[in-house]
mmCIF file of C-alpha atoms in Angstrom:
data_model
loop_
_atom_site.group_PDB
_atom_site.id
_atom_site.type_symbol
_atom_site.label_atom_id
_atom_site.label_comp_id
_atom_site.label_asym_id
_atom_site.label_seq_id
_atom_site.Cartn_x
_atom_site.Cartn_y
_atom_site.Cartn_z
ATOM 1 C CA ILE A 1 2.780 -11.692 -12.209
ATOM 2 C CA ILE A 2 6.273 -13.425 -12.040
ATOM 3 C CA ASN A 3 6.724 -16.407 -9.713
ATOM 4 C CA ALA A 4 10.281 -16.595 -8.690
ATOM 5 C CA GLU A 5 9.563 -19.648 -7.138
ATOM 6 C CA LYS A 6 10.642 -18.860 -3.528
ATOM 7 C CA SER A 7 7.597 -21.058 -2.358
ATOM 8 C CA GLU A 8 5.754 -23.592 -4.240
ATOM 9 C CA PHE A 9 2.836 -20.883 -4.703
ATOM 10 C CA ASN A 10 2.718 -17.205 -5.849
ATOM 11 C CA GLU A 11 3.080 -15.024 -2.747
ATOM 12 C CA ASP A 12 1.975 -12.101 -5.120
ATOM 13 C CA GLN A 13 -1.430 -11.814 -6.022
ATOM 14 C CA ALA A 14 -3.558 -9.383 -8.152
ATOM 15 C CA ALA A 15 -6.919 -7.912 -8.694
ATOM 16 C CA CYS A 16 -8.566 -5.535 -11.247
ATOM 17 C CA GLY A 17 -12.008 -4.776 -12.576
ATOM 18 C CA LYS A 18 -14.810 -2.263 -12.505
ATOM 19 C CA LEU A 19 -16.111 -0.960 -9.600
ATOM 20 C CA CYS A 20 -19.698 -0.270 -9.270
ATOM 21 C CA VAL A 21 -21.244 1.629 -6.089
ATOM 22 C CA ARG A 22 -24.930 2.066 -5.532
ATOM 23 C CA ARG A 23 -27.400 2.620 -2.870
ATOM 24 C CA CYS A 24 -27.398 -0.149 -0.599
ATOM 25 C CA GLU A 25 -31.293 -0.200 -0.620
ATOM 26 C CA PHE A 26 -31.149 -1.212 -4.336
ATOM 27 C CA GLY A 27 -30.701 -4.773 -3.675
ATOM 28 C CA ALA A 28 -28.917 -7.600 -1.853
ATOM 29 C CA GLU A 29 -24.991 -6.591 -2.543
ATOM 30 C CA GLU A 30 -23.808 -10.214 -1.754
ATOM 31 C CA ASP A 31 -26.081 -11.292 -4.766
ATOM 32 C CA GLN A 32 -24.171 -9.067 -7.389
ATOM 33 C CA GLU A 33 -21.105 -9.785 -8.842
ATOM 34 C CA TRP A 34 -18.582 -6.916 -8.251
ATOM 35 C CA VAL A 35 -16.850 -6.762 -11.842
ATOM 36 C CA THR A 36 -20.511 -6.844 -13.643
ATOM 37 C CA LEU A 37 -21.503 -4.201 -16.193
ATOM 38 C CA CYS A 38 -23.272 -1.687 -14.388
ATOM 39 C CA PRO A 39 -26.163 0.367 -15.296
ATOM 40 C CA GLU A 40 -25.248 3.919 -15.971
ATOM 41 C CA GLU A 41 -27.377 5.333 -13.137
ATOM 42 C CA PHE A 42 -24.974 3.923 -10.725
ATOM 43 C CA LEU A 43 -21.675 5.615 -9.805
ATOM 44 C CA THR A 44 -18.820 3.467 -11.540
ATOM 45 C CA GLY A 45 -14.915 3.549 -11.489
ATOM 46 C CA HIS A 46 -12.165 0.953 -11.935
ATOM 47 C CA TYR A 47 -10.165 -0.674 -9.252
ATOM 48 C CA TRP A 48 -6.256 -2.314 -9.325
ATOM 49 C CA ALA A 49 -4.730 -4.198 -6.366
ATOM 50 C CA LEU A 50 -1.588 -5.742 -5.871
ATOM 51 C CA PHE A 51 -0.480 -8.079 -2.759
ATOM 52 C CA ASP A 52 2.845 -8.820 -1.818
ATOM 53 C CA GLY A 53 2.411 -11.951 0.419
ATOM 54 C CA HIS A 54 5.026 -13.313 2.850
ATOM 55 C CA GLY A 55 4.960 -16.394 5.282
ATOM 56 C CA GLY A 56 3.042 -18.228 2.633
ATOM 57 C CA PRO A 57 0.524 -17.106 -0.121
ATOM 58 C CA ALA A 58 -2.993 -17.057 2.210
ATOM 59 C CA ALA A 59 -2.996 -13.470 3.255
ATOM 60 C CA ALA A 60 -2.494 -12.296 -0.250
ATOM 61 C CA ILE A 61 -5.257 -14.590 -2.023
ATOM 62 C CA LEU A 62 -7.559 -13.495 0.591
ATOM 63 C CA ALA A 63 -6.905 -9.977 0.276
ATOM 64 C CA ALA A 64 -7.189 -10.473 -3.621
ATOM 65 C CA ASN A 65 -10.673 -11.885 -3.196
ATOM 66 C CA THR A 66 -12.123 -9.623 -0.188
ATOM 67 C CA LEU A 67 -10.808 -6.123 -0.453
ATOM 68 C CA HIS A 68 -12.829 -4.869 -3.396
ATOM 69 C CA SER A 69 -15.880 -6.037 -1.528
ATOM 70 C CA CYS A 70 -14.927 -4.236 1.722
ATOM 71 C CA LEU A 71 -14.369 -1.122 -0.543
ATOM 72 C CA ARG A 72 -17.643 -1.208 -2.309
ATOM 73 C CA ARG A 73 -19.474 -1.629 0.994
ATOM 74 C CA GLN A 74 -17.720 1.431 2.266
ATOM 75 C CA LEU A 75 -18.491 3.213 -0.772
ATOM 76 C CA GLU A 76 -22.131 2.284 -0.878
ATOM 77 C CA ALA A 77 -22.931 3.225 2.644
ATOM 78 C CA ILE A 78 -21.688 6.660 1.943
ATOM 79 C CA VAL A 79 -22.699 7.044 -1.715
ATOM 80 C CA GLU A 80 -25.134 10.335 -0.964
ATOM 81 C CA GLY A 81 -22.385 12.008 0.129
ATOM 82 C CA LEU A 82 -20.207 11.197 -2.727
ATOM 83 C CA VAL A 83 -22.689 12.513 -5.313
ATOM 84 C CA ALA A 84 -23.134 15.769 -3.072
ATOM 85 C CA THR A 85 -21.419 18.960 -4.079
ATOM 86 C CA GLN A 86 -20.247 19.061 -0.584
ATOM 87 C CA PRO A 87 -20.643 16.380 1.873
ATOM 88 C CA PRO A 88 -23.686 17.002 4.125
ATOM 89 C CA MET A 89 -23.107 16.934 7.674
ATOM 90 C CA HIS A 90 -26.011 14.320 7.993
ATOM 91 C CA LEU A 91 -25.761 11.615 5.306
ATOM 92 C CA SER A 92 -29.819 11.665 5.093
ATOM 93 C CA GLY A 93 -29.139 15.449 3.954
ATOM 94 C CA HIS A 94 -31.285 16.795 6.889
ATOM 95 C CA CYS A 95 -29.847 20.000 8.310
ATOM 96 C CA VAL A 96 -30.311 20.089 11.985
ATOM 97 C CA CYS A 97 -28.250 23.489 12.285
ATOM 98 C CA PRO A 98 -28.542 26.116 9.561
ATOM 99 C CA SER A 99 -24.829 26.466 9.872
ATOM 100 C CA ASP A 100 -24.008 22.969 9.195
ATOM 101 C CA PRO A 101 -22.776 23.477 5.728
ATOM 102 C CA GLN A 102 -20.508 26.266 6.975
ATOM 103 C CA PHE A 103 -19.164 23.942 9.529
ATOM 104 C CA VAL A 104 -18.371 21.374 7.092
ATOM 105 C CA GLU A 105 -16.641 23.993 4.689
ATOM 106 C CA GLU A 106 -14.697 25.384 7.552
ATOM 107 C CA LYS A 107 -13.169 21.855 8.246
ATOM 108 C CA GLY A 108 -12.188 21.720 4.569
ATOM 109 C CA ILE A 109 -14.156 18.426 3.963
ATOM 110 C CA ARG A 110 -14.182 17.250 0.490
ATOM 111 C CA THR A 111 -15.804 14.544 -1.396
ATOM 112 C CA GLU A 112 -12.246 13.006 -1.963
ATOM 113 C CA ASP A 113 -12.090 12.911 1.818
ATOM 114 C CA LEU A 114 -14.919 10.593 2.048
ATOM 115 C CA VAL A 115 -13.226 8.167 -0.570
ATOM 116 C CA ILE A 116 -10.056 8.378 1.435
ATOM 117 C CA GLY A 117 -11.827 7.461 4.442
ATOM 118 C CA ALA A 118 -13.737 4.477 2.708
ATOM 119 C CA LEU A 119 -10.190 3.250 1.468
ATOM 120 C CA GLU A 120 -8.670 3.490 5.263
ATOM 121 C CA SER A 121 -12.169 1.820 6.642
ATOM 122 C CA ALA A 122 -11.873 -0.869 3.828
ATOM 123 C CA PHE A 123 -8.189 -1.968 4.611
ATOM 124 C CA GLN A 124 -9.141 -2.148 8.224
ATOM 125 C CA GLU A 125 -12.161 -4.397 7.550
ATOM 126 C CA CYS A 126 -9.813 -6.541 5.400
ATOM 127 C CA ASP A 127 -7.563 -7.183 7.751
ATOM 128 C CA GLU A 128 -9.869 -8.146 10.246
ATOM 129 C CA VAL A 129 -11.448 -10.679 7.893
ATOM 130 C CA ILE A 130 -8.085 -11.969 7.050
ATOM 131 C CA GLY A 131 -7.093 -12.470 10.856
ATOM 132 C CA ARG A 132 -10.607 -14.467 11.372
ATOM 133 C CA GLU A 133 -10.117 -16.668 8.079
ATOM 134 C CA LEU A 134 -6.467 -17.687 8.831
ATOM 135 C CA GLU A 135 -7.090 -18.341 12.689
ATOM 136 C CA ALA A 136 -10.054 -20.531 11.738
ATOM 137 C CA SER A 137 -7.948 -22.399 8.845
ATOM 138 C CA GLY A 138 -4.858 -22.677 10.865
ATOM 139 C CA GLN A 139 -2.808 -20.630 8.567
ATOM 140 C CA VAL A 140 -0.368 -18.013 8.864
ATOM 141 C CA GLY A 141 1.030 -15.045 6.757
ATOM 142 C CA GLY A 142 0.533 -11.507 5.539
ATOM 143 C CA CYS A 143 0.771 -9.210 2.842
ATOM 144 C CA THR A 144 1.415 -5.824 1.703
ATOM 145 C CA ALA A 145 -1.356 -4.067 -0.228
ATOM 146 C CA LEU A 146 -1.209 -1.593 -2.764
ATOM 147 C CA VAL A 147 -4.599 -0.301 -4.581
ATOM 148 C CA ALA A 148 -5.449 2.342 -7.215
ATOM 149 C CA VAL A 149 -9.280 3.498 -7.717
ATOM 150 C CA SER A 150 -10.315 5.795 -10.254
ATOM 151 C CA LEU A 151 -13.390 7.379 -9.477
ATOM 152 C CA GLN A 152 -15.151 10.776 -10.363
ATOM 153 C CA GLY A 153 -12.202 12.217 -12.302
ATOM 154 C CA LYS A 154 -9.552 11.309 -9.491
ATOM 155 C CA LEU A 155 -7.280 8.478 -8.939
ATOM 156 C CA TYR A 156 -6.610 7.399 -5.585
ATOM 157 C CA VAL A 157 -3.366 5.489 -4.657
ATOM 158 C CA ALA A 158 -3.766 3.482 -1.242
ATOM 159 C CA ASN A 159 -0.424 2.022 0.167
ATOM 160 C CA ALA A 160 0.324 -0.373 3.215
ATOM 161 C CA GLY A 161 3.573 -1.758 2.550
ATOM 162 C CA ASP A 162 6.622 -1.452 0.236
ATOM 163 C CA SER A 163 5.306 -1.816 -3.064
ATOM 164 C CA ARG A 164 5.059 1.476 -5.069
ATOM 165 C CA ALA A 165 3.093 3.385 -7.580
ATOM 166 C CA ILE A 166 4.582 6.375 -9.891
ATOM 167 C CA LEU A 167 2.955 8.641 -12.418
ATOM 168 C CA VAL A 168 4.906 8.664 -15.729
ATOM 169 C CA GLN A 169 4.420 11.569 -18.082
ATOM 170 C CA ARG A 170 6.378 12.994 -20.842
ATOM 171 C CA ASP A 171 8.568 15.275 -18.968
ATOM 172 C CA GLU A 172 7.677 14.444 -15.340
ATOM 173 C CA VAL A 173 8.064 11.237 -13.156
ATOM 174 C CA ARG A 174 6.083 11.383 -9.597
ATOM 175 C CA PRO A 175 5.876 9.350 -6.827
ATOM 176 C CA LEU A 176 2.382 8.152 -5.886
ATOM 177 C CA SER A 177 3.187 6.465 -2.712
ATOM 178 C CA SER A 178 5.581 6.113 0.243
ATOM 179 C CA GLU A 179 7.074 2.791 1.202
ATOM 180 C CA PHE A 180 6.446 1.838 4.895
ATOM 181 C CA THR A 181 9.396 -0.220 6.385
ATOM 182 C CA PRO A 182 10.621 -0.501 10.145
ATOM 183 C CA GLU A 183 13.103 2.319 9.039
ATOM 184 C CA THR A 184 10.591 4.791 7.610
ATOM 185 C CA GLU A 185 8.215 4.584 10.729
ATOM 186 C CA ARG A 186 11.211 4.188 13.189
ATOM 187 C CA GLN A 187 9.715 6.633 15.622
ATOM 188 C CA ARG A 188 6.096 5.406 15.560
ATOM 189 C CA ILE A 189 7.448 1.948 16.120
ATOM 190 C CA GLN A 190 9.588 3.145 18.817
ATOM 191 C CA GLN A 191 6.713 5.385 20.356
ATOM 192 C CA LEU A 192 4.704 2.122 20.830
ATOM 193 C CA ALA A 193 7.531 0.385 22.657
ATOM 194 C CA PHE A 194 7.919 3.776 24.897
ATOM 195 C CA VAL A 195 4.308 3.487 25.666
ATOM 196 C CA TYR A 196 4.199 -0.120 25.854
ATOM 197 C CA PRO A 197 7.344 -1.677 27.027
ATOM 198 C CA GLU A 198 5.498 -5.163 27.777
ATOM 199 C CA LEU A 199 5.416 -5.675 24.065
ATOM 200 C CA LEU A 200 9.305 -6.318 24.145
ATOM 201 C CA ALA A 201 9.019 -8.752 26.833
ATOM 202 C CA GLY A 202 12.409 -7.828 27.998
ATOM 203 C CA GLU A 203 13.991 -9.070 24.946
ATOM 204 C CA PHE A 204 14.617 -6.201 22.841
ATOM 205 C CA THR A 205 15.748 -2.504 23.102
ATOM 206 C CA ARG A 206 13.498 -0.134 21.604
ATOM 207 C CA LEU A 207 16.868 2.539 21.252
ATOM 208 C CA GLU A 208 18.299 2.827 18.084
ATOM 209 C CA PHE A 209 22.294 2.537 17.444
ATOM 210 C CA PRO A 210 24.552 2.852 14.362
ATOM 211 C CA ARG A 211 25.211 -0.797 14.834
ATOM 212 C CA ARG A 212 24.670 -3.682 17.498
ATOM 213 C CA LEU A 213 26.343 -2.752 20.651
ATOM 214 C CA LYS A 214 28.842 -5.184 22.399
ATOM 215 C CA GLY A 215 30.201 -5.918 25.781
ATOM 216 C CA ASP A 216 33.178 -3.540 25.164
ATOM 217 C CA ASP A 217 30.491 -0.601 24.440
ATOM 218 C CA LEU A 218 29.447 -0.715 28.280
ATOM 219 C CA GLY A 219 30.171 2.500 29.971
ATOM 220 C CA GLN A 220 31.092 4.281 26.672
ATOM 221 C CA LYS A 221 29.257 7.387 25.327
ATOM 222 C CA VAL A 222 27.744 6.180 21.866
ATOM 223 C CA LEU A 223 25.169 7.575 19.224
ATOM 224 C CA PHE A 224 21.720 6.963 19.736
ATOM 225 C CA ARG A 225 18.256 8.042 18.979
ATOM 226 C CA ASP A 226 14.604 7.222 20.637
ATOM 227 C CA HIS A 227 11.209 7.766 19.763
ATOM 228 C CA HIS A 228 11.066 11.627 20.046
ATOM 229 C CA MET A 229 14.243 11.894 18.097
ATOM 230 C CA SER A 230 14.855 12.709 14.132
ATOM 231 C CA GLY A 231 18.444 13.780 15.109
ATOM 232 C CA TRP A 232 20.826 12.067 17.209
ATOM 233 C CA SER A 233 22.723 12.210 20.371
ATOM 234 C CA TYR A 234 25.065 10.497 22.841
ATOM 235 C CA LYS A 235 24.260 8.152 25.671
ATOM 236 C CA CYS A 236 26.313 6.017 28.264
ATOM 237 C CA VAL A 237 25.961 2.476 27.171
ATOM 238 C CA GLU A 238 23.946 0.472 29.875
ATOM 239 C CA LYS A 239 23.594 -3.504 30.202
ATOM 240 C CA SER A 240 19.763 -3.193 28.932
ATOM 241 C CA ASP A 241 21.424 -1.628 25.774
ATOM 242 C CA LEU A 242 23.026 -4.641 24.536
ATOM 243 C CA LYS A 243 19.833 -6.522 23.766
ATOM 244 C CA TYR A 244 18.749 -7.151 20.291
ATOM 245 C CA PRO A 245 17.325 -3.682 18.592
ATOM 246 C CA LEU A 246 13.704 -3.230 17.979
ATOM 247 C CA ILE A 247 14.906 -2.098 14.301
ATOM 248 C CA HIS A 248 17.860 -3.776 13.385
ATOM 249 C CA GLY A 249 19.691 -3.538 9.852
ATOM 250 C CA GLN A 250 19.263 -0.678 7.359
ATOM 251 C CA GLY A 251 17.743 -0.507 3.855
ATOM 252 C CA ARG A 252 16.264 -3.553 2.340
ATOM 253 C CA GLN A 253 17.828 -5.369 5.371
ATOM 254 C CA ALA A 254 16.224 -3.540 7.806
ATOM 255 C CA ARG A 255 13.917 -5.745 10.056
ATOM 256 C CA LEU A 256 11.214 -5.208 12.823
ATOM 257 C CA LEU A 257 11.870 -7.737 15.563
ATOM 258 C CA GLY A 258 14.438 -9.385 13.691
ATOM 259 C CA THR A 259 11.543 -10.799 11.826
ATOM 260 C CA LEU A 260 9.579 -8.619 9.332
ATOM 261 C CA ALA A 261 10.796 -6.040 6.769
ATOM 262 C CA VAL A 262 7.560 -3.969 6.333
ATOM 263 C CA SER A 263 5.575 -2.110 9.079
ATOM 264 C CA ARG A 264 2.487 -1.770 7.405
ATOM 265 C CA GLY A 265 0.161 -4.553 5.645
ATOM 266 C CA LEU A 266 -2.609 -6.868 5.984
ATOM 267 C CA GLY A 267 -2.764 -10.295 8.233
ATOM 268 C CA ASP A 268 0.243 -11.224 10.374
ATOM 269 C CA HIS A 269 -2.254 -11.598 13.508
ATOM 270 C CA GLN A 270 -0.254 -14.841 14.323
ATOM 271 C CA LEU A 271 3.143 -13.858 13.524
ATOM 272 C CA ARG A 272 5.828 -13.946 16.569
ATOM 273 C CA VAL A 273 9.119 -13.556 16.808
ATOM 274 C CA LEU A 274 11.171 -16.585 16.419
ATOM 275 C CA ASP A 275 11.141 -19.275 19.609
ATOM 276 C CA THR A 276 9.379 -16.596 21.696
ATOM 277 C CA ASN A 277 5.654 -15.414 22.488
ATOM 278 C CA ILE A 278 6.465 -11.859 21.066
ATOM 279 C CA GLN A 279 3.810 -10.592 18.747
ATOM 280 C CA LEU A 280 4.567 -8.434 15.848
ATOM 281 C CA LYS A 281 0.908 -7.626 15.119
ATOM 282 C CA PRO A 282 0.872 -4.516 17.810
ATOM 283 C CA PHE A 283 3.685 -2.855 15.958
ATOM 284 C CA LEU A 284 2.030 -3.111 12.490
ATOM 285 C CA LEU A 285 -0.756 -0.689 10.969
ATOM 286 C CA SER A 286 -2.975 -2.154 8.294
ATOM 287 C CA VAL A 287 -4.040 1.581 7.474
ATOM 288 C CA PRO A 288 -2.780 2.987 4.016
ATOM 289 C CA GLN A 289 -1.597 5.939 3.221
ATOM 290 C CA VAL A 290 -3.775 7.457 0.324
ATOM 291 C CA THR A 291 -2.389 9.933 -2.359
ATOM 292 C CA VAL A 292 -5.017 11.670 -4.558
ATOM 293 C CA LEU A 293 -4.287 12.685 -8.289
ATOM 294 C CA ASP A 294 -6.824 14.948 -9.833
ATOM 295 C CA MET A 295 -6.897 13.700 -13.501
ATOM 296 C CA ASP A 296 -9.188 16.567 -14.523
ATOM 297 C CA GLN A 297 -6.281 18.925 -13.385
ATOM 298 C CA LEU A 298 -3.985 17.073 -15.810
ATOM 299 C CA GLU A 299 -3.280 17.557 -19.580
ATOM 300 C CA LEU A 300 -3.161 14.005 -20.248
ATOM 301 C CA GLN A 301 -1.283 12.524 -23.121
ATOM 302 C CA GLU A 302 -2.026 9.033 -24.801
ATOM 303 C CA GLU A 303 1.340 7.709 -23.104
ATOM 304 C CA ASP A 304 0.473 9.006 -19.577
ATOM 305 C CA VAL A 305 0.562 5.916 -17.255
ATOM 306 C CA VAL A 306 0.772 4.877 -13.665
ATOM 307 C CA VAL A 307 2.903 1.996 -12.933
ATOM 308 C CA MET A 308 2.331 -0.161 -9.852
ATOM 309 C CA ALA A 309 4.846 -2.831 -8.914
ATOM 310 C CA THR A 310 5.523 -4.858 -5.975
ATOM 311 C CA ASP A 311 9.039 -4.411 -4.575
ATOM 312 C CA GLY A 312 10.926 -6.890 -6.650
ATOM 313 C CA LEU A 313 10.483 -4.380 -9.354
ATOM 314 C CA TRP A 314 11.767 -1.329 -7.481
ATOM 315 C CA ASP A 315 14.780 -3.299 -6.030
ATOM 316 C CA VAL A 316 16.219 -3.389 -9.489
ATOM 317 C CA LEU A 317 14.893 -0.552 -11.147
ATOM 318 C CA SER A 318 14.521 2.980 -10.281
ATOM 319 C CA ASN A 319 11.579 5.706 -10.889
ATOM 320 C CA GLU A 320 13.736 6.940 -13.709
ATOM 321 C CA GLN A 321 14.632 3.943 -15.201
ATOM 322 C CA VAL A 322 10.940 2.572 -15.415
ATOM 323 C CA ALA A 323 9.894 5.992 -16.865
ATOM 324 C CA ARG A 324 12.556 5.450 -19.425
ATOM 325 C CA ILE A 325 11.395 2.158 -20.502
ATOM 326 C CA VAL A 326 7.843 3.449 -20.920
ATOM 327 C CA ARG A 327 8.739 6.654 -22.711
ATOM 328 C CA SER A 328 10.790 4.189 -25.044
ATOM 329 C CA PHE A 329 8.286 1.728 -25.799
ATOM 330 C CA LEU A 330 4.652 3.431 -26.031
ATOM 331 C CA PRO A 331 5.264 6.029 -28.872
ATOM 332 C CA GLY A 332 6.325 3.091 -31.230
ATOM 333 C CA ASN A 333 3.409 0.814 -30.126
ATOM 334 C CA ARG A 334 0.275 3.136 -30.365
ATOM 335 C CA GLU A 335 -1.561 0.816 -32.750
ATOM 336 C CA ASP A 336 -1.034 -2.221 -30.637
ATOM 337 C CA PRO A 337 -4.351 -2.679 -28.340
ATOM 338 C CA HIS A 338 -2.052 -4.858 -25.983
ATOM 339 C CA ARG A 339 0.686 -2.359 -25.548
ATOM 340 C CA PHE A 340 0.238 -1.736 -21.919
ATOM 341 C CA SER A 341 0.356 -5.571 -20.786
ATOM 342 C CA GLU A 342 3.326 -5.872 -23.077
ATOM 343 C CA LEU A 343 4.852 -2.912 -21.482
ATOM 344 C CA ALA A 344 4.183 -4.515 -17.981
ATOM 345 C CA GLN A 345 5.840 -7.733 -19.210
ATOM 346 C CA MET A 346 8.736 -5.859 -20.552
ATOM 347 C CA LEU A 347 9.306 -3.982 -17.185
ATOM 348 C CA ILE A 348 9.217 -7.496 -15.549
ATOM 349 C CA HIS A 349 11.628 -9.063 -17.991
ATOM 350 C CA SER A 350 14.039 -5.820 -17.694
ATOM 351 C CA THR A 351 14.586 -7.086 -13.885
ATOM 352 C CA GLN A 352 15.387 -10.770 -14.955
ATOM 353 C CA GLY A 353 18.546 -10.098 -16.646
ATOM 354 C CA LYS A 354 16.894 -10.346 -19.981
ATOM 355 C CA ASP A 355 18.108 -7.023 -21.226
ATOM 356 C CA ASP A 356 21.103 -5.749 -19.363
ATOM 357 C CA SER A 357 20.478 -2.162 -20.934
ATOM 358 C CA LEU A 358 17.613 -1.674 -19.065
ATOM 359 C CA THR A 359 18.735 -2.878 -15.491
ATOM 360 C CA ALA A 360 20.464 -1.391 -12.611
ATOM 361 C CA GLU A 361 24.188 -2.145 -13.064
ATOM 362 C CA GLY A 362 23.107 -5.834 -14.173
ATOM 363 C CA GLN A 363 21.172 -6.344 -11.428
ATOM 364 C CA VAL A 364 18.814 -9.133 -11.214
ATOM 365 C CA SER A 365 15.538 -9.466 -8.978
ATOM 366 C CA TYR A 366 14.782 -12.867 -7.538
ATOM 367 C CA ASP A 367 11.680 -11.901 -5.792
ATOM 368 C CA ASP A 368 8.065 -12.254 -7.170
ATOM 369 C CA ILE A 369 6.997 -9.364 -9.242
ATOM 370 C CA SER A 370 3.507 -8.051 -10.147
ATOM 371 C CA VAL A 371 3.182 -4.919 -12.254
ATOM 372 C CA PHE A 372 0.184 -2.931 -13.546
ATOM 373 C CA VAL A 373 0.426 -0.307 -16.292
ATOM 374 C CA ILE A 374 -2.577 2.114 -16.003
ATOM 375 C CA PRO A 375 -3.339 4.354 -18.860
ATOM 376 C CA LEU A 376 -4.655 7.667 -17.683
ATOM 377 C CA ASN A 377 -5.997 9.218 -20.569
ATOM 378 C CA SER A 378 -9.158 6.812 -20.765
ATOM 379 C CA GLN A 379 -9.635 7.390 -16.716
ATOM 380 C CA GLY A 380 -9.345 11.262 -16.993
ATOM 381 C CA GLN A 381 -13.142 11.889 -17.072
ATOM 382 C CA LYS A 382 -15.731 11.547 -14.518
ATOM 383 C CA ASN A 383 -17.906 8.947 -16.611
ATOM 384 C CA SER A 384 -14.874 7.064 -17.795
ATOM 385 C CA GLY A 385 -16.410 3.704 -15.870
ATOM 386 C CA HIS A 386 -19.469 3.656 -17.915
#
């Protein structure tokens, strides 16, 4: 983690460790350390998480200390379903209807769907915890969250925000996450404003225009789009269209209600538009998008890795540039036991102007940056956590 000194405390936080999933009745889960070495009879995996804070470090610190516990609780509540060949209709295994297994099969419900559901519920639970804790302490702030979980031969990547994870192999670079910004979720956000116009308090227009409209545009037909449109059309400009747009700017400059650059994450329960009582939380989602990588189906090589990083890295380096750095570094350092952490440091240094040959047109990042480099060859077996 590199602190760009935007604030006194580092707003980027990270967590990683061994994940131990056991039946809840085995003991009081609060009494056990989550990264402890787990007995082999327990289902084990690995956990990595990056949290990019805004409005202060409080939410990111809470998330780094909380989300893994939320996830473990969610997984332990369904562990019987995780170890079954097919998730049972009833967690107890009791079959009320003889056709229950057929109904589950017809729905296409797989074990990985249970893990996805656990991740989604864990993010939601963590968001609620952060909301309560920040309110009680009088603090504010929020954070994005990017999580990778290796479990039963699969890698689950859950993202809420604008951090990114990619798979780098010898001949392929594959995105494992999508960024969630006001631009990428424009239609969802506009739909909320359409259904609940009171959320805008009469201060904003939900419509999108190519630029902020001016008085001279009144009565003219201009390009616009609404919640139901992926394309564009024309409308006659009315006075209400001159209000500040719900989503303004483009690319990295796009902002929700002129305030926030991301549309998903944790926290921000107290966040309001400057000098108003307009809340941003109703427009934000804490639910992540989850991508599943079946490592047992990949022909993994020693240099195959997943690179996870907060947005400061991706502001400067493209997926292909990161892959080029990975491929140039790892083959020549196979005997170095610290090569993956050194590679993470190299990626960060390449955004700081310390090697102009690696940066995109000499760009330099002034953001906090956190990076994980995860070697997949050691994760590709179902028992890798033991």
